[in-house]
C-alpha positions as semicolon CSV with decimal commas, in nm:
position;residue;x (nm);y (nm);z (nm)
1;M;-24,259;1,318;7,142
2;A;-24,158;1,272;7,505
3;S;-24,482;1,090;7,586
4;F;-24,435;0,871;7,278
5;G;-24,085;0,781;7,399
6;I;-24,226;0,688;7,740
7;W;-24,479;0,456;7,574
8;V;-24,207;0,284;7,369
9;L;-23,977;0,249;7,671
10;T;-24,256;0,115;7,891
11;I;-24,371;-0,144;7,636
12;F;-24,012;-0,255;7,571
13;L;-23,938;-0,295;7,942
14;A;-24,266;-0,479;7,997
15;F;-24,184;-0,734;7,730
16;Q;-23,826;-0,763;7,854
17;S;-23,950;-0,843;8,202
18;G;-24,169;-1,124;8,074
19;Y;-24,495;-0,961;8,184
20;G;-24,780;-0,861;7,956
21;F;-24,853;-0,490;7,939
22;Y;-25,201;-0,344;7,933
23;L;-25,165;-0,095;7,650
24;P;-25,497;0,091;7,637
25;G;-25,691;0,286;7,893
26;S;-25,508;0,425;8,189
27;Y;-25,194;0,382;8,392
28;P;-25,182;0,136;8,683
29;H;-25,195;0,311;9,020
30;K;-25,026;0,164;9,324
31;Y;-25,181;0,259;9,660
32;K;-25,042;0,194;10,007
33;V;-25,268;0,084;10,289
34;G;-25,455;0,389;10,415
35;D;-25,405;0,597;10,100
36;P;-25,717;0,798;10,008
37;L;-25,934;0,677;9,720
38;S;-26,172;0,922;9,555
39;V;-26,500;0,815;9,400
40;K;-26,627;1,020;9,107
41;V;-26,979;1,051;8,969
42;N;-27,082;1,056;8,604
43;S;-27,408;1,170;8,447
44;L;-27,733;0,994;8,536
45;T;-27,835;0,779;8,241
46;S;-28,140;0,583;8,132
47;I;-28,220;0,361;7,836
48;D;-28,578;0,488;7,862
49;T;-28,502;0,846;7,759
50;E;-28,142;0,842;7,630
51;M;-28,100;1,187;7,785
52;P;-27,824;1,213;8,048
53;F;-27,860;1,450;8,344
54;S;-27,616;1,584;8,599
55;Y;-27,580;1,378;8,918
56;Y;-27,628;1,688;9,129
57;S;-27,954;1,781;8,955
58;L;-28,113;1,559;9,224
59;P;-28,094;1,625;9,601
60;F;-27,789;1,406;9,662
61;C;-27,506;1,478;9,907
62;K;-27,242;1,717;9,779
63;P;-26,871;1,706;9,869
64;A;-26,758;1,938;10,146
65;E;-26,505;2,111;9,918
66;G;-26,773;2,181;9,656
67;V;-26,858;2,023;9,322
68;K;-26,567;2,023;9,077
69;D;-26,548;1,897;8,721
70;S;-26,284;1,637;8,645
71;A;-26,052;1,672;8,348
72;E;-26,258;1,597;8,038
73;N;-26,168;1,559;7,675
74;L;-26,371;1,663;7,375
75;G;-26,512;1,314;7,323
76;E;-26,649;1,295;7,679
77;L;-26,835;1,623;7,638
78;L;-26,981;1,515;7,304
79;M;-27,095;1,184;7,458
80;G;-27,276;1,367;7,738
81;D;-27,040;1,253;8,017
82;R;-27,009;1,497;8,307
83;I;-26,759;1,347;8,551
84;E;-26,750;1,528;8,887
85;N;-26,613;1,465;9,234
86;S;-26,833;1,297;9,494
87;P;-26,854;1,294;9,875
88;Y;-26,768;0,922;9,892
89;R;-26,419;0,871;10,038
90;F;-26,235;0,542;10,090
91;K;-25,901;0,447;10,244
92;M;-25,708;0,170;10,073
93;Y;-25,762;-0,168;10,239
94;T;-25,949;-0,009;10,530
95;N;-26,297;-0,149;10,589
96;E;-26,550;0,104;10,718
97;T;-26,914;0,069;10,817
98;L;-27,195;0,293;10,941
99;I;-27,057;0,604;10,769
100;F;-27,296;0,898;10,778
101;L;-27,279;1,105;10,461
102;C;-27,543;1,377;10,491
103;Q;-27,904;1,460;10,542
104;S;-28,065;1,641;10,253
105;G;-28,287;1,941;10,301
106;K;-28,660;1,893;10,315
107;L;-28,780;1,788;9,974
108;S;-28,957;2,069;9,794
109;A;-29,248;1,999;9,562
110;D;-29,023;2,031;9,257
111;E;-28,753;1,804;9,400
112;F;-29,009;1,543;9,500
113;K;-29,168;1,551;9,155
114;L;-28,828;1,529;8,982
115;L;-28,721;1,233;9,196
116;K;-29,040;1,046;9,109
117;E;-28,990;1,119;8,738
118;R;-28,630;0,997;8,742
119;I;-28,731;0,678;8,925
120;D;-29,015;0,616;8,677
121;E;-28,772;0,668;8,388
122;M;-28,531;0,412;8,543
123;Y;-28,233;0,644;8,574
124;Q;-27,904;0,493;8,689
125;V;-27,635;0,643;8,910
126;N;-27,287;0,594;8,764
127;L;-26,996;0,594;9,010
128;I;-26,627;0,563;8,914
129;L;-26,332;0,449;9,125
130;D;-25,982;0,449;8,978
131;N;-26,138;0,473;8,631
132;L;-26,358;0,165;8,695
133;P;-26,737;0,210;8,679
134;A;-26,932;0,066;8,970
135;I;-27,077;-0,272;8,875
136;R;-27,389;-0,431;9,025
137;Y;-27,474;-0,801;9,023
138;T;-27,830;-0,931;9,030
139;V;-27,945;-1,294;9,053
140;K;-28,273;-1,399;8,892
141;E;-28,376;-1,762;8,856
142;G;-28,017;-1,870;8,915
143;F;-27,883;-1,646;8,638
144;V;-27,633;-1,375;8,734
145;S;-27,660;-1,045;8,546
146;R;-27,405;-0,764;8,549
147;W;-27,505;-0,398;8,535
148;T;-27,301;-0,081;8,542
149;G;-27,435;0,166;8,795
150;Y;-27,737;0,127;9,018
151;P;-28,093;0,267;9,000
152;I;-28,182;0,586;9,186
153;G;-28,475;0,412;9,346
154;V;-28,775;0,193;9,291
155;K;-29,153;0,226;9,279
156;F;-29,351;-0,022;9,484
157;Q;-29,728;-0,012;9,543
158;D;-29,755;0,353;9,427
159;M;-29,483;0,458;9,672
160;Y;-29,134;0,574;9,572
161;Y;-28,820;0,459;9,751
162;V;-28,470;0,603;9,708
163;F;-28,162;0,387;9,760
164;N;-28,004;0,589;10,039
165;H;-27,748;0,336;10,165
166;L;-27,468;0,198;9,948
167;K;-27,265;-0,109;10,028
168;F;-26,936;-0,096;9,836
169;K;-26,692;-0,378;9,774
170;V;-26,352;-0,288;9,634
171;L;-26,142;-0,569;9,488
172;V;-25,769;-0,512;9,515
173;H;-25,466;-0,700;9,389
174;K;-25,133;-0,692;9,567
175;Y;-24,868;-0,528;9,357
176;E;-24,618;-0,778;9,223
177;E;-24,265;-0,638;9,216
178;T;-24,090;-0,667;8,878
179;N;-23,766;-0,543;8,737
180;V;-23,946;-0,269;8,549
181;A;-23,787;0,068;8,605
182;R;-23,976;0,366;8,745
183;V;-24,147;0,561;8,473
184;M;-24,293;0,903;8,527
185;G;-24,662;0,918;8,437
186;T;-24,879;1,202;8,322
187;G;-25,193;1,353;8,464
188;D;-25,295;1,202;8,797
189;A;-25,063;0,899;8,762
190;V;-24,783;0,979;9,004
191;D;-24,605;0,645;9,025
192;V;-24,681;0,434;8,723
193;F;-24,436;0,159;8,811
194;P;-24,258;0,140;9,144
195;S;-23,894;0,047;9,122
196;G;-23,812;-0,313;9,207
197;G;-23,505;-0,484;9,333
198;K;-23,316;-0,415;9,651
199;G;-23,402;-0,049;9,646
200;G;-23,778;-0,118;9,648
201;S;-24,003;-0,031;9,938
202;D;-24,109;-0,302;10,182
203;V;-24,451;-0,141;10,226
204;P;-24,708;-0,353;10,035
205;G;-24,894;-0,177;9,757
206;Y;-25,233;-0,257;9,607
207;M;-25,411;-0,184;9,281
208;V;-25,787;-0,151;9,237
209;V;-25,915;-0,433;9,013
210;G;-26,287;-0,429;9,089
211;F;-26,558;-0,194;9,214
212;E;-26,897;-0,337;9,315
213;V;-27,198;-0,169;9,470
214;I;-27,514;-0,294;9,641
215;P;-27,786;-0,028;9,682
216;C;-28,035;-0,047;9,970
217;S;-28,331;0,147;10,099
218;V;-28,281;0,186;10,473
219;M;-28,490;0,349;10,747
220;H;-28,289;0,618;10,929
221;N;-28,373;0,812;11,241
222;G;-28,380;1,180;11,146
223;N;-28,345;1,300;11,506
224;V;-28,027;1,095;11,562
225;V;-27,838;1,243;11,266
226;K;-27,907;1,610;11,344
227;D;-27,575;1,658;11,522
228;L;-27,369;1,428;11,300
229;K;-27,114;1,564;11,058
230;M;-27,008;1,412;10,726
231;Y;-26,810;1,086;10,772
232;D;-26,915;1,051;11,139
233;K;-27,012;0,709;11,272
234;Y;-27,383;0,634;11,247
235;P;-27,495;0,549;11,603
236;S;-27,708;0,241;11,529
237;E;-27,673;-0,070;11,315
238;I;-27,763;-0,049;10,945
239;K;-27,895;-0,365;10,785
240;C;-27,863;-0,365;10,405
241;D;-28,129;-0,599;10,262
242;T;-28,168;-0,584;9,885
243;T;-28,501;-0,771;9,892
244;T;-28,690;-0,510;10,092
245;V;-28,750;-0,136;10,083
246;T;-28,831;0,040;10,407
247;V;-28,883;0,415;10,389
248;P;-29,072;0,594;10,109
249;I;-28,978;0,948;10,011
250;K;-29,230;1,218;10,097
251;E;-29,262;1,582;10,012
252;G;-29,135;1,806;10,292
253;E;-28,919;1,534;10,450
254;P;-28,537;1,498;10,422
255;I;-28,340;1,193;10,305
256;V;-28,048;1,052;10,507
257;F;-27,759;0,901;10,310
258;T;-27,506;0,651;10,447
259;Y;-27,258;0,401;10,309
260;E;-27,011;0,127;10,398
261;V;-26,708;-0,013;10,221
262;A;-26,524;-0,345;10,237
263;F;-26,198;-0,436;10,067
264;E;-26,125;-0,784;9,936
265;E;-25,804;-0,918;9,789
266;S;-25,858;-1,072;9,448
267;D;-25,666;-1,292;9,204
268;I;-25,770;-1,060;8,920
269;K;-25,465;-0,887;8,778
270;W;-25,467;-0,524;8,672
271;P;-25,463;-0,588;8,293
272;S;-25,771;-0,812;8,332
273;R;-25,980;-0,584;8,551
274;W;-26,207;-0,477;8,263
275;D;-26,303;-0,836;8,180
276;A;-26,610;-0,818;8,405
277;Y;-26,745;-0,528;8,199
278;L;-26,658;-0,673;7,860
279;K;-26,786;-1,026;7,916
280;M;-27,153;-0,942;7,926
281;E;-27,423;-1,206;7,897
282;G;-27,469;-1,383;7,566
283;S;-27,129;-1,283;7,433
284;K;-27,036;-1,636;7,319
285;V;-27,355;-1,664;7,115
286;H;-27,292;-1,328;6,950
287;W;-26,929;-1,413;6,874
288;F;-27,040;-1,736;6,709
289;S;-27,307;-1,550;6,510
290;I;-27,055;-1,291;6,390
291;L;-26,808;-1,561;6,284
292;N;-27,083;-1,754;6,107
293;S;-27,199;-1,439;5,927
294;L;-26,844;-1,357;5,816
295;M;-26,797;-1,708;5,673
296;V;-27,126;-1,699;5,481
297;I;-27,064;-1,353;5,339
298;T;-26,705;-1,437;5,243
299;F;-26,824;-1,748;5,059
300;L;-27,104;-1,556;4,885
301;A;-26,874;-1,270;4,788
302;G;-26,624;-1,520;4,648
303;I;-26,890;-1,676;4,427
304;V;-26,998;-1,336;4,296
305;L;-26,639;-1,239;4,224
306;V;-26,557;-1,566;4,043
307;I;-26,869;-1,555;3,825
308;F;-26,811;-1,189;3,745
309;L;-26,445;-1,231;3,649
310;R;-26,520;-1,535;3,431
311;T;-26,796;-1,351;3,242
312;V;-26,589;-1,042;3,166
313;R;-26,273;-1,237;3,087
314;R;-26,463;-1,460;2,841
315;D;-26,593;-1,149;2,661
316;L;-26,245;-0,997;2,635
317;T;-26,068;-1,321;2,542
318;R;-26,312;-1,397;2,261
319;Y;-26,265;-1,051;2,116
320;E;-25,884;-1,053;2,139
321;E;-25,857;-1,395;1,966
322;L;-26,019;-1,261;1,649
323;D;-25,804;-1,129;1,365
324;K;-25,834;-0,769;1,245
325;E;-26,085;-0,846;0,970
326;A;-26,306;-1,037;1,207
327;Q;-26,277;-0,757;1,462
328;A;-26,383;-0,500;1,202
329;Q;-26,681;-0,717;1,114
330;M;-26,758;-0,765;1,482
331;N;-26,749;-0,388;1,537
332;E;-27,034;-0,357;1,289
333;E;-27,236;-0,614;1,483
334;L;-27,156;-0,497;1,832
335;S;-27,396;-0,574;2,111
336;G;-27,418;-0,511;2,481
337;W;-27,158;-0,296;2,654
338;K;-26,954;-0,245;2,335
339;L;-27,236;-0,033;2,187
340;V;-27,204;0,239;2,453
341;V;-26,834;0,304;2,385
342;G;-26,910;0,659;2,268
343;D;-27,124;0,744;2,572
344;V;-26,981;0,552;2,865
345;F;-26,767;0,846;2,976
346;R;-27,027;1,114;2,908
347;A;-27,045;1,354;3,202
348;P;-27,317;1,257;3,454
349;S;-27,594;1,486;3,569
350;H;-27,495;1,710;3,863
351;P;-27,123;1,630;3,831
352;A;-27,016;1,875;4,105
353;L;-27,246;1,708;4,359
354;L;-27,108;1,365;4,268
355;C;-26,749;1,487;4,311
356;I;-26,833;1,645;4,648
357;M;-27,006;1,331;4,777
358;V;-26,721;1,106;4,662
359;G;-26,464;1,336;4,825
360;D;-26,656;1,338;5,154
361;G;-26,701;0,962;5,128
362;V;-26,324;0,912;5,101
363;Q;-26,279;1,130;5,410
364;I;-26,539;0,938;5,615
365;L;-26,415;0,597;5,497
366;G;-26,056;0,686;5,578
367;M;-26,157;0,811;5,922
368;G;-26,349;0,490;5,991
369;V;-26,069;0,258;5,881
370;V;-25,795;0,443;6,074
371;T;-26,008;0,481;6,390
372;I;-26,111;0,114;6,396
373;L;-25,751;0,007;6,329
374;F;-25,625;0,212;6,625
375;A;-25,910;0,083;6,842
376;A;-25,835;-0,279;6,742
377;L;-25,472;-0,222;6,844
378;G;-25,593;-0,110;7,184
379;F;-25,533;0,265;7,176
380;M;-25,903;0,350;7,220
381;S;-26,029;0,105;7,480
382;P;-26,343;0,153;7,692
383;A;-26,115;0,250;7,982
384;S;-26,023;0,571;7,797
385;R;-26,350;0,759;7,799
386;G;-26,406;0,984;7,503
387;T;-26,089;0,887;7,314
388;L;-26,287;0,711;7,039
389;I;-26,490;1,024;6,955
390;T;-26,186;1,250;6,994
391;G;-25,983;1,025;6,764
392;M;-26,261;1,021;6,503
393;L;-26,274;1,402;6,500
394;F;-25,896;1,428;6,470
395;F;-25,867;1,178;6,185
396;Y;-26,166;1,332;6,006
397;M;-26,008;1,678;6,008
398;I;-25,668;1,551;5,892
399;L;-25,825;1,351;5,608
400;G;-25,979;1,669;5,470
401;I;-25,670;1,672;5,245
402;A;-25,786;1,343;5,087
403;A;-26,142;1,474;5,044
404;G;-26,027;1,787;4,859
405;Y;-25,779;1,596;4,644
406;V;-26,024;1,327;4,530
407;A;-26,314;1,569;4,473
408;V;-26,110;1,814;4,263
409;R;-25,924;1,548;4,065
410;L;-26,253;1,374;3,982
411;W;-26,399;1,713;3,885
412;R;-26,110;1,775;3,648
413;T;-26,141;1,423;3,506
414;I;-26,510;1,473;3,429
415;G;-26,425;1,812;3,276
416;C;-26,145;1,658;3,065
417;G;-25,871;1,851;3,245
418;D;-26,048;2,185;3,288
419;H;-25,930;2,367;3,603
420;K;-26,232;2,594;3,615
421;G;-26,435;2,574;3,937
422;W;-26,195;2,354;4,136
423;A;-26,187;2,593;4,433
424;S;-26,567;2,593;4,451
425;V;-26,574;2,211;4,448
426;A;-26,311;2,191;4,724
427;W;-26,497;2,448;4,936
428;K;-26,827;2,264;4,895
429;A;-26,660;1,932;4,979
430;A;-26,535;2,092;5,303
431;C;-26,885;2,209;5,395
432;F;-27,126;1,946;5,256
433;F;-27,121;1,668;5,515
434;P;-27,011;1,881;5,814
435;G;-27,284;2,132;5,728
436;I;-27,556;1,865;5,730
437;A;-27,408;1,719;6,051
438;F;-27,413;2,059;6,223
439;L;-27,771;2,117;6,114
440;I;-27,886;1,783;6,260
441;L;-27,682;1,828;6,581
442;T;-27,806;2,185;6,631
443;I;-28,171;2,079;6,606
444;L;-28,113;1,789;6,847
445;N;-27,912;2,016;7,075
446;F;-28,205;2,256;7,112
447;L;-28,417;1,960;7,226
448;L;-28,152;1,862;7,482
449;W;-28,109;2,221;7,598
450;G;-28,483;2,246;7,649
451;S;-28,469;1,928;7,862
452;H;-28,169;2,057;8,067
453;S;-27,976;1,742;7,975
454;T;-27,600;1,708;8,008
455;G;-27,613;1,551;7,663
456;A;-27,654;1,902;7,522
457;I;-27,334;2,040;7,373
458;P;-27,236;2,355;7,566
459;F;-27,223;2,677;7,364
460;S;-26,849;2,708;7,424
461;L;-26,796;2,360;7,279
462;F;-27,009;2,454;6,980
463;V;-26,775;2,746;6,917
464;I;-26,472;2,514;6,949
465;L;-26,621;2,269;6,697
466;L;-26,688;2,553;6,452
467;L;-26,331;2,676;6,493
468;L;-26,197;2,324;6,433
469;W;-26,414;2,302;6,122
470;F;-26,325;2,636;5,964
471;C;-25,968;2,673;6,094
472;I;-25,842;2,317;6,038
473;S;-26,076;2,102;5,830
474;V;-26,168;2,359;5,564
475;P;-25,809;2,481;5,501
476;L;-25,682;2,122;5,479
477;T;-25,957;2,037;5,229
478;L;-25,864;2,342;5,018
479;V;-25,498;2,235;5,032
480;G;-25,600;1,889;4,912
481;G;-25,805;2,052;4,636
482;Y;-25,501;2,254;4,529
483;F;-25,294;1,936;4,494
484;G;-25,584;1,774;4,309
485;A;-25,590;2,066;4,065
486;K;-25,215;2,031;4,007
487;A;-25,227;1,653;3,961
488;P;-25,284;1,520;3,607
489;H;-25,644;1,429;3,538
490;I;-25,737;1,073;3,441
491;E;-25,764;1,049;3,063
492;Y;-26,048;0,850;2,910
493;P;-25,943;0,558;2,684
494;V;-26,220;0,630;2,430
495;R;-26,377;0,937;2,270
496;T;-26,724;1,057;2,362
497;N;-26,976;1,117;2,081
498;Q;-27,136;1,458;2,049
499;I;-27,488;1,318;2,031
500;P;-27,588;1,090;2,320
501;R;-27,711;0,743;2,233
502;E;-28,071;0,660;2,314
503;I;-28,105;0,409;2,596
504;P;-28,336;0,118;2,501
505;A;-28,652;0,068;2,705
506;Q;-28,591;-0,166;2,998
507;K;-28,823;-0,443;3,117
508;Y;-28,787;-0,324;3,475
509;P;-28,674;0,005;3,633
510;S;-28,295;0,006;3,669
511;W;-28,318;0,195;4,000
512;L;-28,513;-0,095;4,148
513;L;-28,212;-0,322;4,096
514;V;-27,981;-0,054;4,236
515;L;-28,184;-0,021;4,557
516;G;-28,205;-0,398;4,596
517;A;-27,827;-0,433;4,563
518;G;-27,781;-0,289;4,913
519;T;-27,908;-0,611;5,073
520;L;-27,575;-0,792;5,018
521;P;-27,355;-0,532;5,194
522;F;-27,617;-0,512;5,469
523;G;-27,578;-0,887;5,522
524;T;-27,212;-0,837;5,609
525;L;-27,273;-0,601;5,897
526;F;-27,621;-0,646;6,041
527;I;-27,504;-0,865;6,333
528;E;-27,217;-0,628;6,414
529;L;-27,469;-0,346;6,384
530;F;-27,665;-0,500;6,671
531;F;-27,355;-0,479;6,893
532;I;-27,294;-0,118;6,795
533;M;-27,657;-0,015;6,849
534;S;-27,662;-0,190;7,187
535;S;-27,346;-0,006;7,285
536;I;-27,487;0,333;7,189
537;W;-27,845;0,298;7,315
538;M;-27,841;0,020;7,578
539;G;-27,536;0,136;7,772
540;R;-27,328;-0,173;7,694
541;V;-26,953;-0,165;7,645
542;Y;-26,838;-0,222;7,286
543;Y;-26,500;-0,390;7,264
544;V;-26,487;-0,628;6,963
545;F;-26,295;-0,385;6,742
546;G;-26,095;-0,670;6,591
547;F;-26,413;-0,822;6,453
548;L;-26,534;-0,478;6,346
549;L;-26,215;-0,429;6,145
550;I;-26,270;-0,764;5,970
551;V;-26,633;-0,675;5,902
552;M;-26,528;-0,340;5,757
553;V;-26,277;-0,502;5,522
554;L;-26,548;-0,746;5,412
555;L;-26,791;-0,458;5,365
556;V;-26,546;-0,275;5,138
557;V;-26,494;-0,589;4,926
558;V;-26,865;-0,666;4,898
559;C;-26,959;-0,302;4,816
560;A;-26,699;-0,301;4,537
561;E;-26,821;-0,634;4,398
562;V;-27,189;-0,540;4,407
563;S;-27,126;-0,211;4,232
564;L;-26,910;-0,377;3,965
565;V;-27,175;-0,636;3,891
566;L;-27,452;-0,376;3,868
567;T;-27,244;-0,149;3,645
568;Y;-27,161;-0,437;3,411
569;M;-27,529;-0,540;3,396
570;H;-27,635;-0,184;3,306
571;L;-27,370;-0,156;3,034
572;C;-27,480;-0,491;2,889
573;V;-27,834;-0,355;2,838
574;E;-27,687;-0,040;2,674
575;D;-27,755;0,184;2,975
576;W;-27,454;0,417;2,982
577;K;-27,574;0,627;3,277
578;W;-27,370;0,431;3,530
579;W;-27,214;0,710;3,737
580;W;-27,483;0,771;3,994
581;K;-27,612;0,414;3,980
582;S;-27,271;0,276;4,075
583;F;-27,266;0,515;4,371
584;F;-27,608;0,415;4,501
585;A;-27,572;0,043;4,421
586;S;-27,350;0,008;4,727
587;G;-27,470;0,327;4,900
588;S;-27,825;0,189;4,915
589;V;-27,712;-0,022;5,213
590;A;-27,785;0,295;5,413
591;I;-28,158;0,250;5,346
592;Y;-28,155;-0,095;5,505
593;I;-27,951;0,030;5,799
594;F;-28,208;0,304;5,860
595;L;-28,491;0,049;5,838
596;Y;-28,298;-0,168;6,084
597;S;-28,267;0,135;6,314
598;V;-28,644;0,182;6,304
599;N;-28,689;-0,189;6,374
600;Y;-28,445;-0,161;6,668
601;L;-28,642;0,134;6,803
602;I;-28,973;-0,054;6,788
603;F;-28,865;-0,396;6,914
604;D;-28,548;-0,344;7,123
605;L;-28,611;0,001;7,267
606;K;-28,976;-0,059;7,356
607;S;-28,939;0,139;7,676
608;L;-28,804;0,451;7,501
609;S;-29,044;0,714;7,625
610;G;-29,149;1,051;7,488
611;P;-29,129;1,223;7,150
612;V;-28,801;1,397;7,244
613;S;-28,624;1,064;7,301
614;A;-28,760;0,918;6,976
615;T;-28,657;1,232;6,785
616;L;-28,306;1,212;6,931
617;Y;-28,280;0,847;6,831
618;L;-28,400;0,904;6,475
619;G;-28,185;1,217;6,437
620;Y;-27,864;1,042;6,540
621;S;-27,960;0,742;6,324
622;L;-28,008;0,971;6,024
623;F;-27,666;1,124;6,086
624;M;-27,507;0,777;6,102
625;V;-27,691;0,657;5,790
626;L;-27,579;0,961;5,588
627;A;-27,214;0,896;5,676
628;I;-27,248;0,526;5,584
629;M;-27,415;0,613;5,252
630;L;-27,131;0,846;5,153
631;A;-26,861;0,596;5,254
632;T;-27,015;0,286;5,091
633;G;-27,128;0,481;4,784
634;T;-26,774;0,607;4,734
635;I;-26,639;0,250;4,745
636;G;-26,888;0,145;4,477
637;F;-26,826;0,444;4,253
638;L;-26,447;0,433;4,263
639;S;-26,439;0,056;4,197
640;S;-26,686;0,094;3,908
641;F;-26,490;0,386;3,762
642;W;-26,173;0,177;3,771
643;F;-26,355;-0,118;3,612
644;V;-26,512;0,085;3,329
645;H;-26,182;0,258;3,256
646;Y;-25,997;-0,076;3,255
647;L;-26,265;-0,250;3,046
648;F;-26,270;0,007;2,765
649;S;-25,893;0,055;2,764
650;S;-25,844;-0,322;2,720
651;V;-26,019;-0,334;2,384
652;K;-25,975;-0,082;2,101
653;L;-26,314;0,004;1,961
654;D;-26,340;0,271;1,692
């Protein structure tokens, strides 16, 4: 509660002072000239393998005080981030050149082989300064590209070169005094806002607003550095030329590492310092495509809705305008959906499984909506590593109450109020989706463990996840099931006949239409899906959560409409088995998403190498597709259930 009060006070004061406040991410840090700045290292990553590895798994320089893990949250560990301290040290607004870092030991056969493999697999080094990843600019044919991190090395004419000299540029912005009061921060934020006014300090302060790196391969004299210690001055000039590589790595020979740093004052203000990472190439084209897609889908969904409402309303209006004698005569000559009045609420096959899947779908859908809403408001920005995954886990566990409630209440509705078996349904709802997720993640984790990747979930974290599942999620689901058992079940408006009505032979398989219905929901999200896939597998920063929220709302509307239309069409041809078909009418979008994932693997991830990487990709895609199927299927089923209940309660058929 204290931290919440600090947030409210800070935002209020920021608005009162007339300055915008950067809500998400981290606190602004003010540094005086000469204050130490620490550079951190994250896992080595590559879009070729999608398997992160520890920075210190390669023969790089280690800090004098030893390697220490930085504070990490659950989401960072699950994403494979391993943030550690590094030997790179800067002093605020103090330019330094010719800094000797270290000389590695003589490369063993294993180290030499591993370096070559990592260079071949295009692994990137990821450095972090004041929570900003190092960014690298490249110019090709007059076009400037931005990249986060820099490659370990390069292969040229069958020789391997390591980038052993780094040229850093740190962009800083002079702190602008405001009338914002001093607020105590948390964690490593000592002075969030310095006090202004007459009592303020005259010493100028600066904030880090940019972190750029230029890697070079430089020839060093091994004999000269023998007596040098870390951070000593390198005795000769170092020329950093990005167009040439000078010294290849060889087995049995050491590597000398050096760096230089220059500070530059910038007009970029602290709230805008992430713009360079978010405004990646082609963003305007993608924004236009998303907007265009949303307009088309909204128009198409509107047409479907209007046609559908007019058709049903005409049926009901015509029936209600008849007098009682005409209605009695009409009842004898019923056709279409009116003929299945005695079977429309007949219990479906595998009712417990349907209840469990709908309950889990409500839980996943609720988690998605709440998480995206918080992210769109700025509470889960890219600057806060791991908060998105952590938030998703938290909301998923809390919404176990909704899963248990919906699953048990639907179970009692199908059983016409019978309480028998509700605890079993609630228990299975608590274990169905998480159980499948744990199975997939465990198999993939064994592959990552075997590859010694930092993407592997540590055993201790596995235990924590199991404890969260069985100590929080399962009990909350059972509590929700208890409330669902106590709540009144939904009563059917018509009686169900003892003998089921025979379904007439259809001209075409009904499941074919159900599977094809998923194309319309897929059309609402396939462009946004490209952004999400690029963020996950291409290392790009995803930030358009506002658009994602709009797309999700559209997806919910379209899934409901598609399922309603399909259910009505099946009832019109006297097919009363609508329960599962309404679920998969909208849930079938998952099939197209999985096919899109395969297409993305073949055409966009051409360089993905090795069966392990492909298995990881397909495994995570399967996990994502299962969650989407449950969420979208639940939307379709619940909307169809409401429609069928409303339709048959609007007309009295005996």
